[in-house]
């Protein structure tokens, strides 16, 4: 029995081998290198001076901007994921209903998703421009504002706009995941509930939403990872500025590495980042009781 | 048995292939040099063409040396070079704006080994003085630039101002007049966004006796009283609406120069190439004047000189080939082509400098150079500190000057 099982395992290797090789070379090895780098002393030219213990972490924790950046990263991730879901649920419901031109609306929704995020962010950057932006033009013409507004000038305003743009690019994907979930719900169940006298809201709350949960959870986990690691929107629109006031941990790691020329300290930031996202996912799965219904 | 035969056949086939390969390789080793060069603005994308032309002609004259030149934008080059070195692919020659960190790490050939004595003698001594680390010249200046105060003559006339301001006090008065008389026009465009904040602040601080580094005490002095006073003064201008709003978000090209080109700003700090930039970016009809920067009472106005460098890395041991290539670049005919492709900078050699002095566009800047302050580019951590300044110093003008400069000082003191 044992020999059979052993042979069976070895026999599977050619099939799972490529996948394992990809995981080792593209995921585990770089992660290992990153963690190793975070314990090394590397000067501004990129030359390594051997291991240095926790020095990089100590320097990082002394960074006066770190606490604010960590808090902001949490606000950034949670607000975008939650708002995206809140918007996607009704949008998916509308797209699921039959109406003339539905196909066109469904395609139109793909556009912000299919377009490169850098392109979308660049468009928004110019829409919001304080001197030549079209949004200023429109609001001025409508008489809603008297002077040109610097939408990306202050910390609060620019961070709010970053969140708006991030939601804008996350909604299409989430909507499609929910839409896919909706199409799997059988007409017969819905019909049965109508026969039993359920109102529209009761039907949504007690039947549709619970059946959507698996799709929704997967959509949320993917969003969580994407939003947490989101780099291009912030980098294109504010480069984390003014100062460090719209940075998340991802853009801060980039700045430490490529603006302040400290690769090793940046690796320390990235390692912590890696830890935070793992924590995020574990917490999320726990809260959502992932295993309960599968 | 059968298997062994097959194995033996494979082995001998490999052996044969190896022998053949060895046979093909020429007896004297050919050298390939890798050069990473920054992309100067120029008047189009002429730099890659220029370097390709240089490499082709150099290879024709020296068939055993091939040069690959990789041109990178100013935004990416520091990062690219650091990544190449960290991953063991050290380049042979680099052309960018700093040299001190690799010089301190012992990665560079001294300048005397990368050009012939004749070429070295042709480079202006003032520039060579800014290319030293611990007293040894480690980098060759490729070109330089200087700044001047640019102003929109028509707007100044409209505001009824006939004399250029000479002190911070008279500047404040003039900006107040502009603010009152010209609606929607900013008196002074101050770009303290990440792109060039280190230059803008250095000029203002220099006019108040401030600097980034104190050579006497060998320490960073980012939060010196003079610097804090400078940031406080700039903050007062911004608060009164004399500058564009949010100077900490204002980058040099996309914000300050764009405002100036659109006729929306009266004063701006401009580099040698601003004139040609304005022509290409909608400011060709502007009536522009240049003058000296404004300083605080009791201090002399300064200009900022910036020079860039060629550096040669010793790791690949291609010293002889590098020297031939560098001498080729500095041959007067080639060097002139390099300057044209880069676009309107001040040359670093005596022979080219003599010609440039009669160029009406360059002459005023060359005259300013002797009084120029330079970045502390010979300090090993300069590149890292420069990054910190670019990210943070704008907030000293929108936030609490002493606190922000204090944070930058702490970071600079810890920088490697």
XYZ file of C-alpha atoms in Angstrom:
710
model
C 0.000 0.000 0.000
C 2.706 2.452 1.008
C 4.800 1.668 -2.075
C 1.819 2.261 -4.307
C 1.191 5.606 -2.697
C 4.845 6.583 -2.944
C 5.030 5.686 -6.607
C 1.827 7.599 -7.131
C 3.369 10.691 -5.564
C 6.571 10.522 -7.584
C 4.547 9.902 -10.717
C 2.685 13.159 -10.200
C 5.898 15.154 -10.239
C 6.173 15.734 -14.001
C 2.716 17.265 -13.908
C 2.999 19.467 -10.849
C 6.739 20.082 -11.393
C 6.412 23.108 -13.693
C 3.925 24.762 -11.343
C 6.215 24.086 -8.384
C 9.213 25.421 -10.272
C 7.313 28.618 -11.030
C 6.329 28.992 -7.377
C 9.899 28.423 -6.213
C 11.582 30.655 -8.783
C 9.047 33.448 -9.028
C 7.552 33.570 -5.537
C 9.568 31.853 -2.834
C 13.075 32.687 -4.034
C 12.414 36.440 -4.500
C 10.647 36.519 -1.120
C 13.684 34.833 0.427
C 16.032 37.330 -1.256
C 13.878 40.225 -0.052
C 13.920 39.035 3.553
C 17.661 38.342 3.356
C 18.319 41.827 1.919
C 16.398 43.407 4.801
C 19.070 42.116 7.196
C 22.037 43.320 5.114
C 23.945 46.562 4.893
C 23.843 47.901 1.328
C 25.267 51.308 0.468
C 23.847 53.876 -1.951
C 25.786 52.440 -4.897
C 24.179 49.019 -4.439
C 27.320 47.414 -2.968
C 26.674 44.924 -0.167
C 28.624 45.075 3.111
C 27.341 41.860 4.686
C 24.772 41.179 7.368
C 23.879 43.849 9.877
C 21.130 42.343 12.019
C 18.125 44.496 12.747
C 19.715 47.859 11.835
C 17.458 48.446 8.833
C 14.342 47.746 10.858
C 15.534 50.093 13.604
C 16.164 52.898 11.087
C 12.777 52.276 9.529
C 10.954 52.433 12.869
C 12.650 55.777 13.576
C 11.131 57.225 10.373
C 8.788 59.967 11.658
C 6.344 59.311 8.800
C 5.963 55.561 9.333
C 3.062 55.554 11.814
C 0.942 57.866 9.675
C 1.731 55.799 6.579
C 0.707 52.549 8.309
C -2.565 54.056 9.518
C -3.250 55.456 6.080
C -2.596 52.087 4.463
C -5.275 50.503 6.659
C -7.780 53.290 5.889
C -6.888 53.066 2.196
C -7.378 49.304 1.947
C -10.525 48.934 4.044
C -12.373 51.972 2.694
C -11.755 51.043 -0.927
C -12.643 47.365 -0.544
C -15.833 48.094 1.422
C -17.031 50.958 -0.800
C -16.234 48.961 -3.935
C -18.423 46.081 -2.726
C -21.226 48.443 -1.676
C -21.241 49.961 -5.168
C -20.728 46.701 -7.056
C -23.658 44.813 -5.468
C -26.418 47.108 -6.817
C -24.581 47.684 -10.125
C -24.368 43.928 -10.674
C -28.062 43.635 -9.828
C -28.899 46.234 -12.478
C -26.722 44.538 -15.073
C -28.378 41.210 -14.257
C -31.815 42.595 -15.030
C -32.953 42.464 -18.637
C -33.233 45.824 -20.372
C -32.554 47.089 -23.892
C -28.900 47.986 -24.374
C -27.740 45.761 -21.520
C -24.934 44.303 -23.589
C -23.620 47.790 -24.344
C -23.687 48.847 -20.682
C -21.905 45.634 -19.685
C -19.140 46.316 -22.223
C -18.881 49.950 -21.173
C -18.250 48.900 -17.596
C -15.212 46.906 -18.692
C -13.440 50.029 -20.012
C -11.936 51.347 -16.731
C -10.859 47.784 -15.953
C -9.372 47.019 -19.364
C -7.540 50.343 -19.637
C -4.088 50.446 -18.088
C -4.260 51.824 -14.547
C -1.455 54.233 -15.393
C -3.528 55.573 -18.273
C -6.643 55.968 -16.119
C -4.674 57.676 -13.362
C -3.016 60.029 -15.846
C -6.433 61.006 -17.226
C -7.686 61.737 -13.718
C -4.524 63.675 -12.907
C -5.305 66.073 -15.754
C -9.052 66.157 -15.081
C -8.248 67.313 -11.553
C -5.389 69.677 -12.510
C -5.660 72.905 -10.525
C -4.810 75.213 -13.438
C -6.024 73.561 -16.638
C -8.234 70.683 -15.416
C -11.610 70.075 -17.019
C -13.320 69.610 -13.640
C -12.342 73.158 -12.641
C -13.640 74.405 -16.008
C -17.007 72.657 -15.549
C -17.523 73.764 -11.953
C -16.540 77.357 -12.824
C -18.917 77.446 -15.788
C -21.753 76.136 -13.631
C -20.995 78.815 -11.071
C -20.479 76.217 -8.343
C -17.021 77.552 -7.478
C -15.574 81.056 -7.806
C -11.831 80.309 -8.048
C -9.790 77.460 -9.470
C -9.537 74.647 -6.925
C -6.364 72.667 -6.285
C -8.009 69.242 -6.035
C -4.697 67.477 -5.549
C -3.176 70.250 -3.459
C -3.961 69.402 0.130
C -3.524 66.074 1.873
C -7.208 65.400 2.640
C -8.456 66.346 -0.802
C -5.854 64.447 -2.751
C -6.200 61.328 -0.587
C -9.985 61.403 -1.076
C -9.547 61.665 -4.845
C -7.058 58.799 -4.823
C -9.668 56.640 -3.091
C -12.312 57.697 -5.633
C -10.071 56.703 -8.537
C -9.123 53.408 -6.871
C -12.820 52.568 -6.432
C -13.443 53.567 -10.049
C -10.929 50.978 -11.280
C -11.948 48.264 -8.762
C -15.717 48.351 -9.356
C -15.766 46.666 -12.812
C -13.922 43.545 -11.659
C -15.984 43.211 -8.486
C -19.224 43.785 -10.400
C -18.348 41.022 -12.837
C -17.539 38.602 -10.034
C -20.909 39.351 -8.409
C -22.622 39.128 -11.796
C -21.086 35.697 -12.326
C -22.401 34.707 -8.901
C -25.884 35.973 -9.803
C -26.069 33.896 -12.971
C -25.461 30.710 -10.949
C -28.588 31.269 -8.848
C -31.341 29.127 -10.322
C -34.587 30.706 -11.496
C -36.503 27.922 -9.741
C -35.403 28.980 -6.242
C -36.351 32.578 -6.904
C -39.674 31.502 -8.373
C -40.368 29.293 -5.347
C -39.711 32.211 -2.997
C -42.078 34.438 -4.956
C -44.755 31.747 -4.751
C -44.190 31.599 -0.971
C -44.907 35.335 -0.856
C -41.426 36.806 -0.249
C -41.051 40.528 -0.956
C -38.225 41.769 -3.204
C -36.034 42.792 -0.285
C -36.720 39.565 1.663
C -35.779 37.577 -1.407
C -32.501 39.507 -1.764
C -31.606 39.301 1.932
C -32.476 35.650 2.546
C -31.782 33.974 -0.784
C -29.682 35.956 -3.266
C -27.156 37.470 -0.878
C -26.321 34.221 0.988
C -25.893 32.412 -2.328
C -23.596 35.193 -3.530
C -21.262 34.848 -0.577
C -18.647 32.505 -2.100
C -18.246 34.720 -5.181
C -18.227 37.864 -3.091
C -15.581 36.534 -0.693
C -13.228 35.625 -3.522
C -13.793 39.036 -5.088
C -13.045 40.732 -1.786
C -9.848 38.800 -1.085
C -8.518 39.593 -4.561
C -9.472 43.257 -4.096
C -7.846 43.314 -0.677
C -4.522 42.171 -2.125
C -4.771 44.430 -5.189
C -5.708 47.553 -3.284
C -3.154 47.000 -0.551
C -0.369 46.628 -3.105
C -1.729 49.356 -5.364
C 1.145 51.467 -6.627
C 0.348 53.156 -9.976
C -2.676 55.253 -8.908
C -0.832 56.892 -6.023
C 2.446 57.193 -7.875
C 0.989 58.757 -11.008
C -1.406 61.145 -9.268
C 0.518 62.408 -6.221
C 3.795 60.418 -5.948
C 2.711 60.037 -2.325
C 2.962 63.801 -1.838
C 2.836 66.490 -0.674
C 5.787 65.176 1.307
C 4.801 61.720 2.534
C 1.182 62.673 3.220
C -0.518 60.333 0.723
C 1.983 57.465 0.841
C 0.981 53.925 1.633
C 3.532 51.326 2.720
C 3.995 50.261 -0.912
C 4.932 53.716 -2.230
C 6.998 54.401 0.892
C 9.047 51.256 0.213
C 9.629 52.494 -3.332
C 10.688 55.945 -2.145
C 13.100 54.579 0.459
C 14.694 52.407 -2.165
C 14.811 54.624 -5.225
C 14.619 58.185 -3.917
C 16.637 57.830 -0.722
C 18.932 55.175 -2.214
C 18.554 52.686 0.658
C 17.721 49.308 -0.876
C 18.126 47.333 2.358
C 15.830 49.546 4.428
C 13.305 49.349 1.621
C 13.517 45.543 1.793
C 12.717 45.804 5.496
C 9.638 47.882 4.631
C 8.634 45.350 1.965
C 9.056 42.462 4.415
C 6.761 44.188 6.889
C 4.358 44.871 4.017
C 4.368 41.172 3.210
C 3.553 40.394 6.854
C 0.715 42.915 6.948
C -0.998 41.546 3.855
C -0.771 37.993 5.215
C -2.306 39.225 8.459
C -5.019 41.075 6.531
C -5.984 37.943 4.607
C -5.983 35.643 7.648
C -8.097 38.129 9.623
C -10.476 38.578 6.733
C -10.975 34.857 6.217
C -11.529 34.410 9.920
C -14.078 37.215 10.176
C -15.910 36.033 7.089
C -15.923 32.409 8.354
C -14.536 31.259 5.043
C -14.840 27.518 5.677
C -18.349 27.540 7.074
C -20.319 27.006 3.945
C -17.965 25.108 1.669
C 25.843 -1.224 -21.950
C 23.712 0.400 -24.542
C 23.064 3.318 -22.216
C 26.761 3.856 -21.585
C 27.430 4.040 -25.294
C 24.790 6.687 -25.682
C 26.249 8.624 -22.762
C 29.689 8.442 -24.249
C 28.392 9.675 -27.587
C 26.754 12.661 -25.944
C 29.934 13.452 -24.008
C 32.096 13.379 -27.090
C 29.605 15.494 -29.005
C 29.754 18.115 -26.268
C 33.529 17.925 -26.194
C 33.610 18.439 -29.948
C 31.303 21.418 -29.741
C 33.436 22.982 -27.025
C 36.628 22.487 -29.039
C 35.030 24.062 -32.081
C 33.781 27.012 -30.082
C 37.239 27.548 -28.632
C 38.672 27.311 -32.153
C 36.357 30.037 -33.423
C 37.142 32.530 -30.644
C 39.738 35.057 -31.828
C 43.075 34.889 -30.072
C 43.038 38.487 -28.775
C 39.999 39.190 -26.589
C 37.537 41.772 -27.860
C 36.295 44.237 -25.238
C 32.706 45.317 -24.830
C 32.105 48.468 -22.813
C 28.740 49.229 -21.256
C 27.847 52.852 -20.722
C 24.715 54.193 -19.026
C 23.938 57.793 -19.971
C 21.295 60.214 -18.734
C 18.922 61.712 -21.274
C 19.444 65.466 -21.506
C 16.459 67.527 -22.666
C 17.991 68.535 -26.014
C 15.602 69.699 -28.713
C 13.935 66.354 -29.308
C 15.184 62.836 -28.723
C 18.633 63.336 -30.117
C 20.747 61.791 -27.376
C 20.359 58.143 -28.327
C 21.193 59.028 -31.954
C 24.284 60.919 -30.844
C 25.566 58.033 -28.689
C 24.835 55.466 -31.407
C 26.775 57.610 -33.868
C 29.697 57.901 -31.403
C 29.741 54.148 -30.727
C 29.640 53.285 -34.437
C 32.479 55.615 -35.384
C 34.528 54.571 -32.347
C 34.129 50.898 -33.240
C 35.221 51.622 -36.820
C 38.426 53.197 -35.491
C 38.920 50.552 -32.755
C 37.552 47.264 -34.135
C 38.401 45.344 -30.935
C 36.206 47.590 -28.746
C 32.430 47.626 -28.882
C 30.508 50.203 -26.835
C 26.878 49.716 -25.821
C 25.313 52.955 -24.660
C 22.052 52.705 -22.729
C 20.245 56.052 -22.437
C 17.974 56.406 -19.402
C 15.683 59.238 -18.328
C 16.743 61.379 -15.362
C 13.877 59.889 -13.361
C 15.126 56.327 -13.726
C 18.889 56.481 -14.066
C 19.916 56.438 -10.369
C 17.688 53.479 -9.721
C 18.842 51.694 -12.884
C 22.543 52.080 -12.122
C 22.086 50.975 -8.484
C 20.145 47.895 -9.596
C 22.793 46.989 -12.188
C 25.545 47.220 -9.568
C 23.546 45.337 -6.920
C 22.912 42.509 -9.394
C 26.569 42.227 -10.365
C 26.282 43.858 -13.805
C 28.438 46.873 -13.051
C 28.660 49.212 -16.061
C 32.005 50.583 -17.289
C 31.025 54.224 -17.764
C 28.137 56.219 -16.308
C 27.033 59.737 -17.262
C 24.806 61.321 -14.613
C 24.622 63.946 -11.904
C 26.608 62.478 -9.010
C 29.769 60.524 -8.239
C 30.516 60.660 -4.511
C 28.783 57.475 -3.336
C 30.622 55.117 -5.745
C 33.878 57.051 -5.152
C 33.491 56.520 -1.396
C 32.729 52.836 -1.959
C 35.967 52.486 -3.956
C 34.220 51.479 -7.171
C 35.688 54.145 -9.451
C 38.898 54.691 -11.391
C 40.421 58.077 -10.553
C 40.015 60.595 -13.390
C 43.737 60.454 -14.207
C 43.270 56.841 -15.333
C 40.247 57.335 -17.572
C 41.496 60.104 -19.863
C 44.894 60.997 -21.272
C 46.824 63.838 -19.552
C 46.123 66.087 -22.560
C 42.354 65.641 -22.217
C 42.499 66.161 -18.469
C 44.456 69.384 -18.950
C 41.700 70.735 -21.220
C 39.006 70.473 -18.523
C 38.281 73.673 -16.594
C 39.949 73.502 -13.144
C 36.921 75.065 -11.418
C 34.817 72.099 -12.489
C 37.492 69.551 -11.593
C 37.530 71.010 -8.075
C 33.903 69.955 -7.695
C 34.719 66.429 -8.801
C 36.917 65.337 -5.909
C 36.497 62.819 -3.155
C 39.078 62.985 -0.352
C 41.198 65.230 -2.540
C 41.312 62.893 -5.548
C 39.437 63.703 -8.783
C 37.152 60.721 -9.385
C 34.785 62.106 -11.991
C 35.026 64.040 -15.222
C 32.612 66.973 -15.568
C 30.664 66.567 -18.806
C 28.805 69.884 -18.779
C 27.329 72.391 -16.368
C 24.372 74.654 -15.962
C 23.628 77.755 -13.943
C 20.437 79.488 -12.891
C 19.222 83.031 -13.291
C 16.112 84.961 -12.316
C 13.745 85.004 -15.290
C 10.910 87.497 -15.394
C 8.000 88.384 -17.645
C 8.752 91.959 -18.764
C 5.211 92.750 -19.953
C 3.602 91.662 -16.683
C 6.112 93.710 -14.699
C 5.339 96.794 -16.813
C 1.609 96.181 -16.378
C 2.076 96.177 -12.625
C 4.026 99.426 -12.911
C 7.277 98.008 -11.551
C 10.292 99.547 -13.265
C 13.193 98.250 -11.175
C 14.030 94.638 -10.363
C 13.837 93.869 -6.613
C 17.207 93.644 -4.876
C 16.287 92.456 -1.376
C 13.682 90.184 0.203
C 12.013 93.332 1.523
C 11.636 95.024 -1.876
C 10.676 91.663 -3.407
C 7.828 91.322 -0.900
C 6.649 94.861 -1.742
C 6.753 94.170 -5.495
C 4.945 90.842 -5.139
C 2.285 92.645 -3.098
C 1.776 95.149 -5.917
C 1.523 92.335 -8.475
C -0.984 90.513 -6.242
C -3.185 93.597 -6.032
C -2.959 94.774 -9.629
C -2.825 91.578 -11.665
C -5.757 89.269 -10.958
C -5.031 85.568 -11.484
C -1.272 86.107 -11.852
C 1.208 84.653 -9.368
C 4.137 86.869 -8.484
C 6.745 84.145 -8.020
C 6.442 80.510 -9.115
C 8.311 78.473 -6.493
C 8.585 74.792 -7.440
C 9.211 72.864 -4.211
C 7.700 69.639 -5.572
C 9.973 66.567 -5.713
C 11.396 67.228 -9.204
C 13.811 70.045 -8.308
C 13.005 71.176 -4.752
C 16.665 70.814 -3.761
C 17.704 73.441 -6.350
C 14.946 75.940 -5.601
C 15.545 75.863 -1.856
C 19.321 76.002 -2.233
C 19.085 79.290 -4.156
C 16.752 80.925 -1.611
C 18.800 79.656 1.344
C 22.032 80.772 -0.354
C 20.640 84.300 -0.535
C 20.227 84.169 3.245
C 23.661 82.738 4.012
C 22.317 79.195 4.382
C 23.468 75.906 2.878
C 22.899 72.163 3.179
C 26.339 71.133 4.404
C 28.964 72.793 6.567
C 32.440 71.861 5.315
C 34.164 73.326 8.395
C 32.311 71.119 10.881
C 31.785 68.311 8.332
C 28.085 68.033 9.123
C 24.694 68.451 7.470
C 23.049 71.717 8.531
C 19.600 71.384 6.992
C 17.855 72.975 9.986
C 20.330 75.811 10.497
C 18.750 79.109 11.667
C 19.403 80.606 8.195
C 17.519 77.738 6.506
C 14.601 77.886 8.937
C 14.385 81.656 8.387
C 14.401 81.073 4.610
C 11.548 78.552 4.817
C 9.625 80.902 7.108
C 10.060 83.753 4.610
C 8.851 81.576 1.705
C 5.918 80.440 3.823
C 4.931 84.073 4.387
C 4.948 84.692 0.609
C 2.758 81.629 0.011
C 0.333 82.527 2.796
C -0.156 85.996 1.303
C -0.938 84.456 -2.087
C 2.212 85.873 -3.730
C 3.222 82.438 -5.031
C 1.239 79.631 -6.634
C -0.831 77.719 -4.047
C 0.700 74.480 -2.672
C 4.356 75.026 -3.646
C 5.104 71.596 -2.115
C 3.080 70.036 -4.947
C 4.546 72.208 -7.681
C 7.111 70.455 -9.875
C 9.508 72.511 -11.919
C 8.499 71.488 -15.439
C 4.803 70.600 -15.254
C 3.913 73.362 -12.799
C 6.321 76.306 -12.427
C 7.691 76.480 -15.987
C 4.224 75.760 -17.389
C 2.744 78.663 -15.386
C 5.527 80.943 -16.588
C 5.076 79.845 -20.199
C 1.336 80.536 -19.951
C 2.040 84.076 -18.717
C 0.605 83.291 -15.293
C 3.751 83.889 -13.241
C 6.012 86.944 -13.200
C 9.243 85.590 -11.645
C 10.808 82.146 -11.885
C 14.161 80.493 -11.278
C 15.321 79.358 -14.703
C 18.184 77.210 -15.925
C 20.330 77.846 -19.019
C 17.958 75.827 -21.162
C 14.724 77.598 -20.067
C 14.808 79.893 -23.117
C 14.718 77.018 -25.591
C 12.203 75.123 -23.425
C 9.818 78.090 -23.504
C 10.036 78.279 -27.305
C 9.041 74.616 -27.569
C 6.287 74.809 -24.947
C 3.995 77.666 -25.871
C 6.042 80.519 -24.400
C 7.651 81.759 -27.625
C 5.780 85.076 -27.544
C 6.818 85.934 -23.982
C 8.938 89.016 -23.460
C 11.464 87.523 -21.052
C 14.253 89.218 -19.118
C 16.948 87.701 -16.920
C 18.624 89.056 -13.832
C 20.281 88.098 -10.607
C 18.449 86.330 -7.783
C 17.178 88.295 -4.809
C 18.940 87.941 -1.458
C 18.105 88.933 2.096
C 19.530 92.223 3.359
C 23.164 91.785 4.385
C 23.757 88.795 2.088
C 24.996 88.531 -1.478
C 22.770 87.009 -4.139
C 23.994 83.614 -5.341
C 23.339 81.447 -8.332
C 23.279 77.685 -8.291
C 25.785 75.880 -10.456
C 25.052 72.280 -11.321
C 27.517 70.026 -13.072
C 27.152 66.458 -14.228
C 29.782 63.786 -14.569
C 31.315 60.872 -16.404
C 32.441 58.174 -13.989
C 34.238 54.911 -14.807
C 33.839 51.745 -12.722
C 36.877 49.557 -12.176
C 35.113 46.233 -11.568
C 35.371 44.924 -15.157
C 39.002 46.038 -15.453
C 38.573 47.674 -18.867
C 40.726 50.671 -18.062
C 42.604 50.891 -21.376
C 39.429 50.632 -23.460
C 37.622 53.154 -21.235
C 40.434 55.662 -21.687
C 40.278 55.378 -25.474
C 36.492 55.856 -25.391
C 36.620 58.846 -23.009
C 39.359 60.552 -25.050
C 37.198 59.996 -28.114
C 34.208 61.706 -26.434
C 36.305 64.734 -25.435
C 37.791 65.222 -28.946
C 36.632 68.799 -29.697
C 34.537 67.849 -32.742
C 32.777 65.034 -30.848
C 32.376 67.025 -27.647
C 30.696 69.815 -29.636
C 28.210 67.255 -31.010
C 27.553 65.971 -27.474
C 26.779 69.511 -26.273
C 24.415 70.146 -29.180
C 22.539 66.906 -28.524
C 22.291 67.711 -24.804
C 20.885 71.144 -25.654
C 22.328 74.491 -24.592
C 24.514 73.715 -21.565
C 27.770 75.272 -20.426
C 30.775 73.264 -21.652
C 33.320 71.861 -19.208
C 36.420 72.116 -21.407
C 38.635 75.131 -22.025
C 38.526 74.720 -25.796
C 34.724 74.571 -25.989
C 34.322 77.169 -23.234
C 36.188 79.773 -25.272
C 33.660 79.369 -28.079
C 30.652 79.343 -25.723
C 31.680 82.657 -24.126
C 30.702 84.436 -27.355
C 27.315 82.671 -27.517
C 24.716 85.310 -26.491
C 22.444 82.687 -24.899
C 25.217 81.261 -22.701
C 27.392 84.283 -21.965
C 25.310 85.724 -19.065
C 25.337 82.349 -17.296
C 29.065 81.834 -17.777
C 29.563 85.241 -16.196
C 27.501 84.188 -13.145
C 29.421 80.946 -12.619
C 32.316 82.281 -10.503
C 29.793 83.269 -7.770
C 27.876 80.034 -8.005
C 27.199 77.728 -5.085
C 27.256 74.016 -5.855
C 25.526 71.067 -4.215
C 27.695 69.221 -1.663
C 28.182 66.604 -4.373
C 31.505 65.401 -2.944
C 29.843 64.113 0.246
C 29.223 60.372 -0.019
C 25.616 60.501 1.187
C 24.613 63.449 -1.030
C 22.502 61.409 -3.435
C 20.524 59.903 -0.576
C 20.113 63.246 1.222
C 19.069 64.891 -2.050
C 16.219 62.357 -2.295
C 15.093 63.200 1.241
C 15.181 66.934 0.490
C 13.201 66.511 -2.733
C 10.453 64.559 -0.971
C 10.215 66.654 2.146
C 11.452 70.224 1.946
C 8.294 71.589 0.293
C 6.434 70.814 3.495
C 8.732 73.180 5.382
C 6.991 75.955 3.453
C 3.419 74.683 3.815
C 3.809 73.224 7.313
C 6.004 73.971 10.315
C 9.435 75.084 8.964
C 11.534 74.215 12.031
C 9.880 70.838 12.572
C 10.100 69.677 8.937
C 13.717 70.834 8.530
C 14.528 69.158 11.859
C 13.158 65.843 10.579
C 15.165 66.201 7.363
C 18.285 66.956 9.410
C 17.822 63.765 11.457
C 17.344 61.725 8.294
C 20.377 63.326 6.606
C 22.621 62.672 9.601
C 21.643 58.979 9.453
C 22.001 58.657 5.656
C 24.676 56.351 4.310
